[in-house]
CSV table of C-alpha atoms (C1' of nucleotides) in Angstrom, one decimal:
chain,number,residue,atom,x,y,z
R,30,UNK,CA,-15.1,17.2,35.1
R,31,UNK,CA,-13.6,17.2,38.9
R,32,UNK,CA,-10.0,15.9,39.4
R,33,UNK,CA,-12.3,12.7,40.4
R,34,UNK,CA,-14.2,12.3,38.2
R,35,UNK,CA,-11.3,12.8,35.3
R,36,UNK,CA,-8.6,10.1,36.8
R,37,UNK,CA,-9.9,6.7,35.4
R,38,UNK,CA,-10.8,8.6,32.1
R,39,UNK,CA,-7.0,9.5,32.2
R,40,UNK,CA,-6.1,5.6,33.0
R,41,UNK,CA,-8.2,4.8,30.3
R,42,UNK,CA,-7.5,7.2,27.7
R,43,UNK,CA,-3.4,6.1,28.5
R,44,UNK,CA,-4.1,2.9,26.8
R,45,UNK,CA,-6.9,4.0,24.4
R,46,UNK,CA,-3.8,6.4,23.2
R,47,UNK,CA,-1.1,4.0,23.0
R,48,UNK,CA,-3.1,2.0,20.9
R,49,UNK,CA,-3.6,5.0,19.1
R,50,UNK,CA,-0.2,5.7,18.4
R,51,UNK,CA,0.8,1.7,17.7
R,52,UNK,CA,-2.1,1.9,15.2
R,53,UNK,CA,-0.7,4.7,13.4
R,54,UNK,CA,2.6,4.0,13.4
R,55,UNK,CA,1.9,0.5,11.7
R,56,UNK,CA,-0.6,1.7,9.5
R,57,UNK,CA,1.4,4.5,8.3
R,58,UNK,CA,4.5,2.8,8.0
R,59,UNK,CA,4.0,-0.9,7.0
R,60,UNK,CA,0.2,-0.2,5.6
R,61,UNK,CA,-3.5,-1.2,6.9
R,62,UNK,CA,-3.5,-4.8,4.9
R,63,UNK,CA,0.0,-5.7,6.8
R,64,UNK,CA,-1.3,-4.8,10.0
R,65,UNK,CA,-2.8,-7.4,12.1
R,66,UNK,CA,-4.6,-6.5,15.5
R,67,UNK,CA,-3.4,-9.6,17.2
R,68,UNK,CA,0.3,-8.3,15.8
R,69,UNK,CA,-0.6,-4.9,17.1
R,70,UNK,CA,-2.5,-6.2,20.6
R,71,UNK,CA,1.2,-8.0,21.2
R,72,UNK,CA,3.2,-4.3,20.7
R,73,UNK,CA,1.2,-3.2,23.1
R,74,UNK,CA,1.0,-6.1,25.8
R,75,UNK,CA,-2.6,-6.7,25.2
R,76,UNK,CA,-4.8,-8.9,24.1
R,77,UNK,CA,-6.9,-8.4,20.7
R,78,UNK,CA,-10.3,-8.1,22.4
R,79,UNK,CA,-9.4,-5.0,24.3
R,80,UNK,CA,-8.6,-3.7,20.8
R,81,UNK,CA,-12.2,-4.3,19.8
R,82,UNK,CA,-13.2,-2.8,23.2
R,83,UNK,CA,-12.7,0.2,21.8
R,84,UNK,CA,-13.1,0.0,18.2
R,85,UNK,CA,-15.8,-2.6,17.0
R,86,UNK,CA,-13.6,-3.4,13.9
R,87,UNK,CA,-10.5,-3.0,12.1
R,88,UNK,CA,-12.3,-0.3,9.9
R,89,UNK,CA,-13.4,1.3,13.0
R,90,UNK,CA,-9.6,1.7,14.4
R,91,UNK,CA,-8.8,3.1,10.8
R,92,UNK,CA,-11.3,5.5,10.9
R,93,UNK,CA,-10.4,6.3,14.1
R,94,UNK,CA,-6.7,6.5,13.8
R,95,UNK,CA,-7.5,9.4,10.4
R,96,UNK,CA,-9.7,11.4,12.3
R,97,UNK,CA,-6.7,12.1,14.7
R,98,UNK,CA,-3.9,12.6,12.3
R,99,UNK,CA,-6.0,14.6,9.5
R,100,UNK,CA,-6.2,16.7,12.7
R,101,UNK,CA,-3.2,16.9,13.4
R,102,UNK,CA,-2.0,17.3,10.1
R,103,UNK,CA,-4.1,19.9,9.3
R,104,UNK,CA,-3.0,22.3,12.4
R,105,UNK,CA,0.0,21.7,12.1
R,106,UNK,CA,0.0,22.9,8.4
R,107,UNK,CA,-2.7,25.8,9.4
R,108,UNK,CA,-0.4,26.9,12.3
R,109,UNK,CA,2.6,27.3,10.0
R,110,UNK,CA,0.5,29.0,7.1
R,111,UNK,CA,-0.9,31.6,10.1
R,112,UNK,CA,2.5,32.1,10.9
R,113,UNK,CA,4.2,33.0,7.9
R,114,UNK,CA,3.8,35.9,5.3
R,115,UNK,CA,2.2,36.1,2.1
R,116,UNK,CA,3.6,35.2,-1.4
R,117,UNK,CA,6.8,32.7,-1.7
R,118,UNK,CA,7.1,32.8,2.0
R,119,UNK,CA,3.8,31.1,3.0
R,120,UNK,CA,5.1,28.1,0.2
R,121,UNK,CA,8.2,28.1,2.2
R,122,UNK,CA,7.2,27.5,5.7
R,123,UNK,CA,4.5,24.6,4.5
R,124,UNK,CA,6.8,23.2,3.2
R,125,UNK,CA,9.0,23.5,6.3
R,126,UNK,CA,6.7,22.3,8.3
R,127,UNK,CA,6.3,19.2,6.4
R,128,UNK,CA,9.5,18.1,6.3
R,129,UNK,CA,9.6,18.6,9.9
R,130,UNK,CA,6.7,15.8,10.2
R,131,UNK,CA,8.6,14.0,7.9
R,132,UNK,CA,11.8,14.3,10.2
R,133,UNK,CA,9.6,13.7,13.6
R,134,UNK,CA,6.1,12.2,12.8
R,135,UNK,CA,7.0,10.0,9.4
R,136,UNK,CA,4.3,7.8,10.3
R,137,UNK,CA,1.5,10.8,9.9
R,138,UNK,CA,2.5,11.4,6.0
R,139,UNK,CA,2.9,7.8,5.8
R,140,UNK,CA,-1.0,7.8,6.6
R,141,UNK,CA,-1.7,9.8,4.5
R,142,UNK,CA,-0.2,8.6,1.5
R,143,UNK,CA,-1.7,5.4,2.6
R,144,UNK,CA,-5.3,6.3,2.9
R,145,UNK,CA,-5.1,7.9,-0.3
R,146,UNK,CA,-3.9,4.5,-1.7
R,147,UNK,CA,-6.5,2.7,-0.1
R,148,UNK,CA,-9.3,5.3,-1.9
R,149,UNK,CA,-13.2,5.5,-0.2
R,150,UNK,CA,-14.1,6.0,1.7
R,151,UNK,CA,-11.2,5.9,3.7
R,152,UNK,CA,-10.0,9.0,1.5
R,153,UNK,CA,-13.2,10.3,1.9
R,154,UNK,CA,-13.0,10.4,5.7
R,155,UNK,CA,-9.5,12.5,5.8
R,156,UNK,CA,-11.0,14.6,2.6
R,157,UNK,CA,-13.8,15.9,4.9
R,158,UNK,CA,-11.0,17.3,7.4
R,159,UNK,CA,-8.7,18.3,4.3
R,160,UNK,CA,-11.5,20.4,2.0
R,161,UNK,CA,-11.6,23.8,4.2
R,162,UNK,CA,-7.6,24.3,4.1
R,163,UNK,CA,-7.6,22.9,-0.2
R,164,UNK,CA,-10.4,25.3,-0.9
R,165,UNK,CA,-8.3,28.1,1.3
R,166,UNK,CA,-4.4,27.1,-0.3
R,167,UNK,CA,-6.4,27.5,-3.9
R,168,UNK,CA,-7.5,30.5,-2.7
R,169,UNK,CA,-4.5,31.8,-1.8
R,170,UNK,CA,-2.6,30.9,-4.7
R,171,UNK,CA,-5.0,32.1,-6.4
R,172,UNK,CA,-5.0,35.8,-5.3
R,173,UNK,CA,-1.4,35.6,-4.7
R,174,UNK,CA,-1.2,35.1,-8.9
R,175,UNK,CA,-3.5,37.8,-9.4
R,176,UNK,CA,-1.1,39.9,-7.4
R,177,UNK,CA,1.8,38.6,-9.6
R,178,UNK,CA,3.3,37.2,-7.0
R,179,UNK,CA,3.2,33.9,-8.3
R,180,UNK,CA,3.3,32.7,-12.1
R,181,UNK,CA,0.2,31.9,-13.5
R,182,UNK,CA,-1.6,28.8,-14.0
R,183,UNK,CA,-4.3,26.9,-12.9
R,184,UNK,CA,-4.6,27.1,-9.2
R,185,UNK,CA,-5.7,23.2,-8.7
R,186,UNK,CA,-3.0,21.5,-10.4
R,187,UNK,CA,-0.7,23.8,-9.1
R,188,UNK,CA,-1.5,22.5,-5.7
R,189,UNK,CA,-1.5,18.7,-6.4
R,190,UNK,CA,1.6,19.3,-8.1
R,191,UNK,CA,3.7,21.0,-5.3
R,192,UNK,CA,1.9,18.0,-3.0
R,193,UNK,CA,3.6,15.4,-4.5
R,194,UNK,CA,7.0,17.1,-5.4
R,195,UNK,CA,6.9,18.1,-1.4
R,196,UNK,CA,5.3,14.8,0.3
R,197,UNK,CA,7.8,12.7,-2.3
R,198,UNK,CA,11.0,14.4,-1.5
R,199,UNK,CA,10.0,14.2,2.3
R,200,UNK,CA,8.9,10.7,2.5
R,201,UNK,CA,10.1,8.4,-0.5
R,202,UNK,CA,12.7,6.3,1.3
R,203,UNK,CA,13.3,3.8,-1.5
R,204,UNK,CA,13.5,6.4,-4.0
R,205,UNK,CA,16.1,8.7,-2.7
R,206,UNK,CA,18.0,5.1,-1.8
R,207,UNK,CA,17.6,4.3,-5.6
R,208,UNK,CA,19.4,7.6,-6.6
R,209,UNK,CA,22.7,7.0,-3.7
R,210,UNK,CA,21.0,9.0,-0.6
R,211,UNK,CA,20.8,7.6,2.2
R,212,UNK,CA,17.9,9.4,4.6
R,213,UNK,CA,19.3,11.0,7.1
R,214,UNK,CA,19.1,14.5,9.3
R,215,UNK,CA,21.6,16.4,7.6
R,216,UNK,CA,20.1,14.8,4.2
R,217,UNK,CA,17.1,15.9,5.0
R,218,UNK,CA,17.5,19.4,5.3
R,219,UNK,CA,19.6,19.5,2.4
R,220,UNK,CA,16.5,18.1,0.3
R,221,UNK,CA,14.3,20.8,1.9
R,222,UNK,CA,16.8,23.3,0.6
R,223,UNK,CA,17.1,22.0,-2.4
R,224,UNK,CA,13.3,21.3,-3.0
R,225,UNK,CA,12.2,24.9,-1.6
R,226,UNK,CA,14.9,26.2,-4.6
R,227,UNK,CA,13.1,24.0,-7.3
R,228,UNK,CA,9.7,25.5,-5.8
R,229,UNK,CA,10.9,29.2,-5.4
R,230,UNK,CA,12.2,28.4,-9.1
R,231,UNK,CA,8.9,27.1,-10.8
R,232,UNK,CA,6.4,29.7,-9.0
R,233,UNK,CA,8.2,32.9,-8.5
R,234,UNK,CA,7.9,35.2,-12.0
R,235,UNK,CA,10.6,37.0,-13.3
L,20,UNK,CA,12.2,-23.0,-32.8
L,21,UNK,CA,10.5,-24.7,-35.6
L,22,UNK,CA,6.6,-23.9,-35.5
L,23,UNK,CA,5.2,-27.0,-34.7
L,24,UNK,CA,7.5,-26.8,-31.6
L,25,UNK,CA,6.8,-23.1,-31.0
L,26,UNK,CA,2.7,-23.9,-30.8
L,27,UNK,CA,2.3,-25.6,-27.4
L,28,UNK,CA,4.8,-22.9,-25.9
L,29,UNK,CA,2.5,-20.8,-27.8
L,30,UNK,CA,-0.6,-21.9,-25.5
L,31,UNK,CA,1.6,-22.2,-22.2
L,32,UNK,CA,2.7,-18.8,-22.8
L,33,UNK,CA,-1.1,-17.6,-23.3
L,34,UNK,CA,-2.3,-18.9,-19.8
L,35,UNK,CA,0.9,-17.9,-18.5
L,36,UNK,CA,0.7,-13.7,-19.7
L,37,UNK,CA,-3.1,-14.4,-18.7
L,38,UNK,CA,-1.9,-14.8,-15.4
L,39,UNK,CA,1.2,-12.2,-15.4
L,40,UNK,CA,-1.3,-9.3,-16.4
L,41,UNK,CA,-3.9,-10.1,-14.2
L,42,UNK,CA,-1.2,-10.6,-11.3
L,43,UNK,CA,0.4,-7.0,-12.6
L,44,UNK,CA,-2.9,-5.1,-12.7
L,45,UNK,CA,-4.3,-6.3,-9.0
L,46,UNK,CA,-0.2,-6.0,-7.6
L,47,UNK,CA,-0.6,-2.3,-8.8
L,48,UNK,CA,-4.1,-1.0,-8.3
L,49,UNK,CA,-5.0,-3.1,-5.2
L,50,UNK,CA,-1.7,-3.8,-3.6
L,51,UNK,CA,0.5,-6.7,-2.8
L,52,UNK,CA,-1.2,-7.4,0.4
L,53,UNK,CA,-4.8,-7.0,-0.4
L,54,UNK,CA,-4.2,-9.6,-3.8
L,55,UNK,CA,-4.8,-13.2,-3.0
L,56,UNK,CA,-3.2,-16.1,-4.9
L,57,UNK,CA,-7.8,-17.5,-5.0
L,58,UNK,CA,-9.1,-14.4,-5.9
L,59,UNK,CA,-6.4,-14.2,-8.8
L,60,UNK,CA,-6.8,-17.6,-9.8
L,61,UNK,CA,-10.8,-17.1,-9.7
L,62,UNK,CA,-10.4,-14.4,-12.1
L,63,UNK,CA,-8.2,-16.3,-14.5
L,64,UNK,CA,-10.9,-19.2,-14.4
L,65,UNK,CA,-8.4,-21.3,-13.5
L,66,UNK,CA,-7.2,-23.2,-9.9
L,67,UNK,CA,-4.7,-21.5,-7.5
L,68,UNK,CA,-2.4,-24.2,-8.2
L,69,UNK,CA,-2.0,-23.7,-11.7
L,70,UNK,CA,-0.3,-19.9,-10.8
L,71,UNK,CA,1.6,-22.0,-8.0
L,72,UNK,CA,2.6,-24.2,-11.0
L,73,UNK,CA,4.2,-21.2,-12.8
L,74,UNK,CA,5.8,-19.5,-9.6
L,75,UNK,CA,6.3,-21.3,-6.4
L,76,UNK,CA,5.8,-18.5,-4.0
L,77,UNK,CA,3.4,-15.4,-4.1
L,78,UNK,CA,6.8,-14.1,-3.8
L,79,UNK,CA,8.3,-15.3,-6.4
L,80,UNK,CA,5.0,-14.0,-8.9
L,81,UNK,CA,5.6,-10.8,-7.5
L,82,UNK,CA,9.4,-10.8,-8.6
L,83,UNK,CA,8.3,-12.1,-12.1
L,84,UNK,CA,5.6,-9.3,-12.3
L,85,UNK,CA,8.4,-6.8,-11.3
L,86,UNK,CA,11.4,-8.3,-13.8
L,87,UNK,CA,8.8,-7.4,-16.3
L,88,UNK,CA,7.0,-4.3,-15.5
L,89,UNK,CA,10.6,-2.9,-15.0
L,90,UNK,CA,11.9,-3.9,-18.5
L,91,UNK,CA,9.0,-2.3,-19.7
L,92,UNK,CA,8.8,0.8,-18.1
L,93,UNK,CA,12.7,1.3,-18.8
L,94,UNK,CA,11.7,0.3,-22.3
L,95,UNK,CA,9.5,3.3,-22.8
L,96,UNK,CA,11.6,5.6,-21.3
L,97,UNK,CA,14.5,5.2,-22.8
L,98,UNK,CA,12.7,5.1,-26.2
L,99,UNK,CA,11.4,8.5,-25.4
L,100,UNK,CA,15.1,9.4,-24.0
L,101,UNK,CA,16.6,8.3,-27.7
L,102,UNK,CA,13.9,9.9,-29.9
L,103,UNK,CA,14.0,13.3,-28.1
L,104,UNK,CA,16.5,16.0,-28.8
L,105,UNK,CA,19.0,17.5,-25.8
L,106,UNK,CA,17.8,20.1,-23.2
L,107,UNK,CA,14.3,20.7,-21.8
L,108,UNK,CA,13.2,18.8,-24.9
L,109,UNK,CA,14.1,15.3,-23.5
L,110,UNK,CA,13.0,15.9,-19.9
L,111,UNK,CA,9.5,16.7,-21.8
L,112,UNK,CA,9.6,14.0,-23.9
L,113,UNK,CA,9.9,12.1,-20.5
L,114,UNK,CA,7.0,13.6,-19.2
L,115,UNK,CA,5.0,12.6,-22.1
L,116,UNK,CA,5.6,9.4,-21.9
L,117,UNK,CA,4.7,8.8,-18.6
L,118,UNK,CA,1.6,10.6,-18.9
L,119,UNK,CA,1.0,7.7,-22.0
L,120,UNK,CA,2.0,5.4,-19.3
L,121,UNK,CA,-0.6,6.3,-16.8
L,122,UNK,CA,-3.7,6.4,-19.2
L,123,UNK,CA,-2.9,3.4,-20.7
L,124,UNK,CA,-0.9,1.3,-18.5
L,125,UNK,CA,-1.6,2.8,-15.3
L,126,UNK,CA,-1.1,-0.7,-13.2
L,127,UNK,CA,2.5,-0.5,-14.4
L,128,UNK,CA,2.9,3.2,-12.6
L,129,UNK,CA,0.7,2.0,-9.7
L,130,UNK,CA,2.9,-1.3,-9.5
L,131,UNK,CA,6.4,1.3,-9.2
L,132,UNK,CA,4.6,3.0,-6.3
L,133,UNK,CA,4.1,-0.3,-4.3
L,134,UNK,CA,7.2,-1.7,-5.2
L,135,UNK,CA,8.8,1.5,-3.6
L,136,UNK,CA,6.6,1.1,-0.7
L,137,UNK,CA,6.6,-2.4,0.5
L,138,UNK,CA,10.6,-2.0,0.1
L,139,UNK,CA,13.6,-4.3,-0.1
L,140,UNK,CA,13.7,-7.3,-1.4
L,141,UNK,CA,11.2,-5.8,-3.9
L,142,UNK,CA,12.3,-2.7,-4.0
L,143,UNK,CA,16.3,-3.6,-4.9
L,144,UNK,CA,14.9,-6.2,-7.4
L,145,UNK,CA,13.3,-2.7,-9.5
L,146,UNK,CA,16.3,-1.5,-8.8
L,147,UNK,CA,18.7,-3.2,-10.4
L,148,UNK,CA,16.6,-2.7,-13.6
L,149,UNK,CA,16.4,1.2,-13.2
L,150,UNK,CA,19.8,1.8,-11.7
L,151,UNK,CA,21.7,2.0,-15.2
L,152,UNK,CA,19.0,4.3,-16.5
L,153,UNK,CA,19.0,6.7,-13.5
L,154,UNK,CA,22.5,6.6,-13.9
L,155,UNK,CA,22.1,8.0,-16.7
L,156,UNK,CA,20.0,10.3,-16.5
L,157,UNK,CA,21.4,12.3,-13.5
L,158,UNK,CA,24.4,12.3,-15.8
L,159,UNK,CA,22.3,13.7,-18.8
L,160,UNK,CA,21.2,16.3,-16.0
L,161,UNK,CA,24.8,17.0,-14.5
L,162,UNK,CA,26.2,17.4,-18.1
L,163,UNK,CA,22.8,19.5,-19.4
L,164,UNK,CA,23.3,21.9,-16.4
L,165,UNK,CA,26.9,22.3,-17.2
L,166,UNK,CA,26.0,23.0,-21.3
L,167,UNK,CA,23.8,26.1,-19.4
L,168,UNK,CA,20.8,24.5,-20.2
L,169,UNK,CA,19.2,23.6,-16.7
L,170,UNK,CA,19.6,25.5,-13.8
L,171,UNK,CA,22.0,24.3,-11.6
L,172,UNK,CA,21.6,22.3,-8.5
L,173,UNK,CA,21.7,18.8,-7.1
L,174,UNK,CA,21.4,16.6,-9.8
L,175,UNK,CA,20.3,13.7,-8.0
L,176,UNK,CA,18.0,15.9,-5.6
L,177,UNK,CA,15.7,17.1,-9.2
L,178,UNK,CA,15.8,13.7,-10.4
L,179,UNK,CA,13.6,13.0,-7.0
L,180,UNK,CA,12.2,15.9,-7.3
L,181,UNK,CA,10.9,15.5,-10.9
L,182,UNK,CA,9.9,11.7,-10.4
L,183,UNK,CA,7.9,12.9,-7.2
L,184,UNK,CA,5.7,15.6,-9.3
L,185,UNK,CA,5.6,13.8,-12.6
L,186,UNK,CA,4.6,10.2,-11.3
L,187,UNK,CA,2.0,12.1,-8.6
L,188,UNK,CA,0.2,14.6,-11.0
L,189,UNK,CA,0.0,11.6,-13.6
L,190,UNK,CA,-1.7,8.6,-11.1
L,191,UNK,CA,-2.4,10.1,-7.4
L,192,UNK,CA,-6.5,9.8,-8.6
L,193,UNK,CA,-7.6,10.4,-4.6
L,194,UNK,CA,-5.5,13.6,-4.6
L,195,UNK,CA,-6.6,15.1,-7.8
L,196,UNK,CA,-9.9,14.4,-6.4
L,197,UNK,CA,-9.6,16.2,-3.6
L,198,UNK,CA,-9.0,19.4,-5.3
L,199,UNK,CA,-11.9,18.6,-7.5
L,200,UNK,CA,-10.6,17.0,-10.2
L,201,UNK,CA,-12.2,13.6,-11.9
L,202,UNK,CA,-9.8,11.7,-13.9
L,203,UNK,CA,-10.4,11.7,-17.6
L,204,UNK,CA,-8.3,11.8,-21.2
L,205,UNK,CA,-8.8,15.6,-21.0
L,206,UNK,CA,-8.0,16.1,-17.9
L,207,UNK,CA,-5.0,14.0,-18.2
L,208,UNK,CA,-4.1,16.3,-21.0
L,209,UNK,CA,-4.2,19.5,-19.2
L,210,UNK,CA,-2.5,18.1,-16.1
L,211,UNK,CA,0.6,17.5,-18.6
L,212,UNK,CA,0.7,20.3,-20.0
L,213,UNK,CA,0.9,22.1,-16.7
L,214,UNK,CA,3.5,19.8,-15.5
L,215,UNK,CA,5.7,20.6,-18.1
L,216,UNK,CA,5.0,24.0,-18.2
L,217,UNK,CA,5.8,24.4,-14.2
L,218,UNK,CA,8.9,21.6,-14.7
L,219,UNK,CA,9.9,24.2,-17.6
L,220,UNK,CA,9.8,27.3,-15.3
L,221,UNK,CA,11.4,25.6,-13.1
L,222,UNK,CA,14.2,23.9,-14.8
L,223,UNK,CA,15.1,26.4,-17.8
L,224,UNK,CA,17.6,29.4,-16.7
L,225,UNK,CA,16.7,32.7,-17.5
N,28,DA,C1',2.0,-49.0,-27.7
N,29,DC,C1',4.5,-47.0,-24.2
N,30,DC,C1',6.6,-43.3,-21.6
N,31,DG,C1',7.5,-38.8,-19.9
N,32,DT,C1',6.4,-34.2,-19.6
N,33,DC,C1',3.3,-30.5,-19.1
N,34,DG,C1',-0.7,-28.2,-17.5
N,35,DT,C1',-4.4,-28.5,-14.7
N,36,DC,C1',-7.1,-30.4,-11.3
N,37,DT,C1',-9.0,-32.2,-6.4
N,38,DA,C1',-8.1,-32.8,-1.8
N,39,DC,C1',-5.9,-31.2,2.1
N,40,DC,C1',-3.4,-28.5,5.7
N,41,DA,C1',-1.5,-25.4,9.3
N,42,DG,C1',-1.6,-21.0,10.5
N,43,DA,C1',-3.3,-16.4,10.7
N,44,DT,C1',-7.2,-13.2,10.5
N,45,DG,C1',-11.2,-10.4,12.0
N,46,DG,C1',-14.8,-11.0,15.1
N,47,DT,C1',-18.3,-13.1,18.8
N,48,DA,C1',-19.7,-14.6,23.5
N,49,DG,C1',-19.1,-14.5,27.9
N,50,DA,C1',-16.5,-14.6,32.4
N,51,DC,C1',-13.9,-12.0,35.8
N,52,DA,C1',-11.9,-8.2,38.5
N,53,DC,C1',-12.5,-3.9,40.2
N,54,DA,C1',-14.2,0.5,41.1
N,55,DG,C1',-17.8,4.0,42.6
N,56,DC,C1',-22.2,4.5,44.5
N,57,DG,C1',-26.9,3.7,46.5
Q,30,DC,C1',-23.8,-4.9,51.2
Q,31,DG,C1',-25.2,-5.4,46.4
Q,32,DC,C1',-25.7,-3.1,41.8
Q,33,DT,C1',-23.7,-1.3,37.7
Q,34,DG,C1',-20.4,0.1,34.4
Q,35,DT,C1',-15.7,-0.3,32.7
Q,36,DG,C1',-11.7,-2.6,31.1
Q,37,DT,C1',-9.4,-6.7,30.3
Q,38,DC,C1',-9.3,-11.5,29.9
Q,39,DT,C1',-10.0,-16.7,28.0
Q,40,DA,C1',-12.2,-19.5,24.9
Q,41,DC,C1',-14.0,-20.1,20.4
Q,42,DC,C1',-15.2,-19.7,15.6
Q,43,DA,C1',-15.7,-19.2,10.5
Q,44,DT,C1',-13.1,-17.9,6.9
Q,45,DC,C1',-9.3,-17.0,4.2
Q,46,DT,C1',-4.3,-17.4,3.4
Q,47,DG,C1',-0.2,-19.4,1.1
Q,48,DG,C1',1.4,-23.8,0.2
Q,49,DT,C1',1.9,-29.3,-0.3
Q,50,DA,C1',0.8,-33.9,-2.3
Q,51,DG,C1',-0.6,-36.3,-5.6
Q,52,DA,C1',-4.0,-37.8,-9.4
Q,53,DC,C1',-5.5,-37.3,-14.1
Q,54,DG,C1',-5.7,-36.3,-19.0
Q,55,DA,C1',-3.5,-34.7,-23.3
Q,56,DC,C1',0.1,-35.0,-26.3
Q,57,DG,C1',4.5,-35.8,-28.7
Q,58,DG,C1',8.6,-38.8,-29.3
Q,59,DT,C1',10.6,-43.3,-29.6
DNA sequence: ACCGTCGTCTACCAGATGGTAGACACAGCG
DNA sequence: CGCTGTGTCTACCATCTGGTAGACGACGGT
């Protein structure tokens, strides 16, 4: 715990986290099949054994790399939930805050669509981190439909549906290329605008 | 073209769609990566180098499996495009027959999602099959939001948008699961009728 | 009867892959 | 000083990968 005792932890934990990130970032982007760890060893200027120093297997650095980014994912979407109001506005900010991951951490909602690709129990292992804040969102829309704040209808669907309008406008590269847009910053925002409109749109009453 | 020619063609081409279906249901369910050219061949009962025989390359299998998955998912679309009247009427007539599309050719829907993934070359090969018909369709949208029809907004931005939620709710199993839904034929059912109902309240003015 | 083509096969191969075994350097500590 | 644990390395390995070379049988046409 003393300055001491913590320094090689912090030597070690600087390579234990690049590998991290590389991990991520190759997993999440080019997928877990296409990722090699001698390919991944080389990025990082190491060689595959000190991979398996600290992960005993390919699986192992999966696991690994999920239980950090369902982390992350998670506070990042509780933070902006905690922060907002109820109603519409809660919608709006998650889905704010997702595009901003899309904008500056790409490679986290790549993972994720990923591991849900790949099925158990990798999708089992981010599901454990995921269930609290499903079971809560459900809850709130919900309660926010009994309050006729939101249209009615079933609570579940309504969830996986705004899910995959959000994480596809955010992250399908090749599809927005296949309509004539080319991902960009200012293209970006103008899809969160546009896809918060469509939301606002289909759940708002009256 | 007489019949005595057609026959042998007539056994060629019964290995050969052996081998096209089986390479079109692991390319969409298991990925491009995780299919080997053995495995495949194992489960046609038949040598590697009889699919090498047919298609050089694992590449070039893939391109055949796309040319034809992509003629046959704009096939069923337009068909449910031409049959349907004008309005909200055709986009649900679009929904429906995706929804047909992922209970009973769900490889085809899982192949789109891993063409769109792994990217060019695969990705611009799908392409050039869907671009007429997406054409189209943001001009159906355009001209259907002008008539007063559809609410108005970026016509190319909803056609993302509606792939994104209608292609999710219909084949991301690990996601319905995670809210607690297992995938079945009634289930299927309910998740289109809710898709169309929130595509309705979010589409229709007034 | 012969020839060519077509479909399938056996036999290989070079390279990559995930993973094991074990040596070596180096640090802190008794 | 020597012991022990940590991080990295070299050296291998079995297996799988996509792909090549070439033989063999069946069959239809001449």
């Amino acid at each position: 715990m003393s300055d001491t005792e913590a320094s090689p932890e912090v030597d070690a934990r600087t390579t234990h986290d690049r590998l991290l990130d590389a991990a991520l970032e190759s997993f999440g982007t080019k997928g877990y099949d296409a990722t090699s760890l001698d390919q991944l060893a080389n990025e990082l200027g190491v060689r595959k054994q000190t991979i398996l120093y600290y992960h005993p297997s390919k699986v192992a650095l999966l696991d690994a790399v999920i239980d950090r980014s369902a982390t992350e994912l998670t506070d990042a979407l509780e933070d902006a939930a905690a922060r907002s109001g109820g109603g519409f506005d809660r919608i709006e900010a998650i889905v704010r805050s997702v595009f901003r991951l899309a904008v500056r951490r790409p490679e986290l909602l790549g993972l994720l669509r990923e591991v849900t690709r790949l099925g158990p129990p990798a999708s089992n292992r981010i599901l454990d981190v995921f269930e609290p804040m499903i079971e809560r969102a459900t809850g709130f829309l919900a309660s926010e439909m009994d309050a006729g704040h939101l249209r009615r209808c079933d609570a579940r669907l309504l969830l996986v549906s705004v899910y995959s309008t959000i994480v596809g406008v955010a992250t399908e590269v090749e599809v927005l290329r296949a309509v004539g847009i080319e991902p960009s910053l200012r293209s970006a925002a103008q899809r969160r605008r546009e896809v918060i409109e469509f939301l606002r749109a289909a759940l708002v009453p009256d």
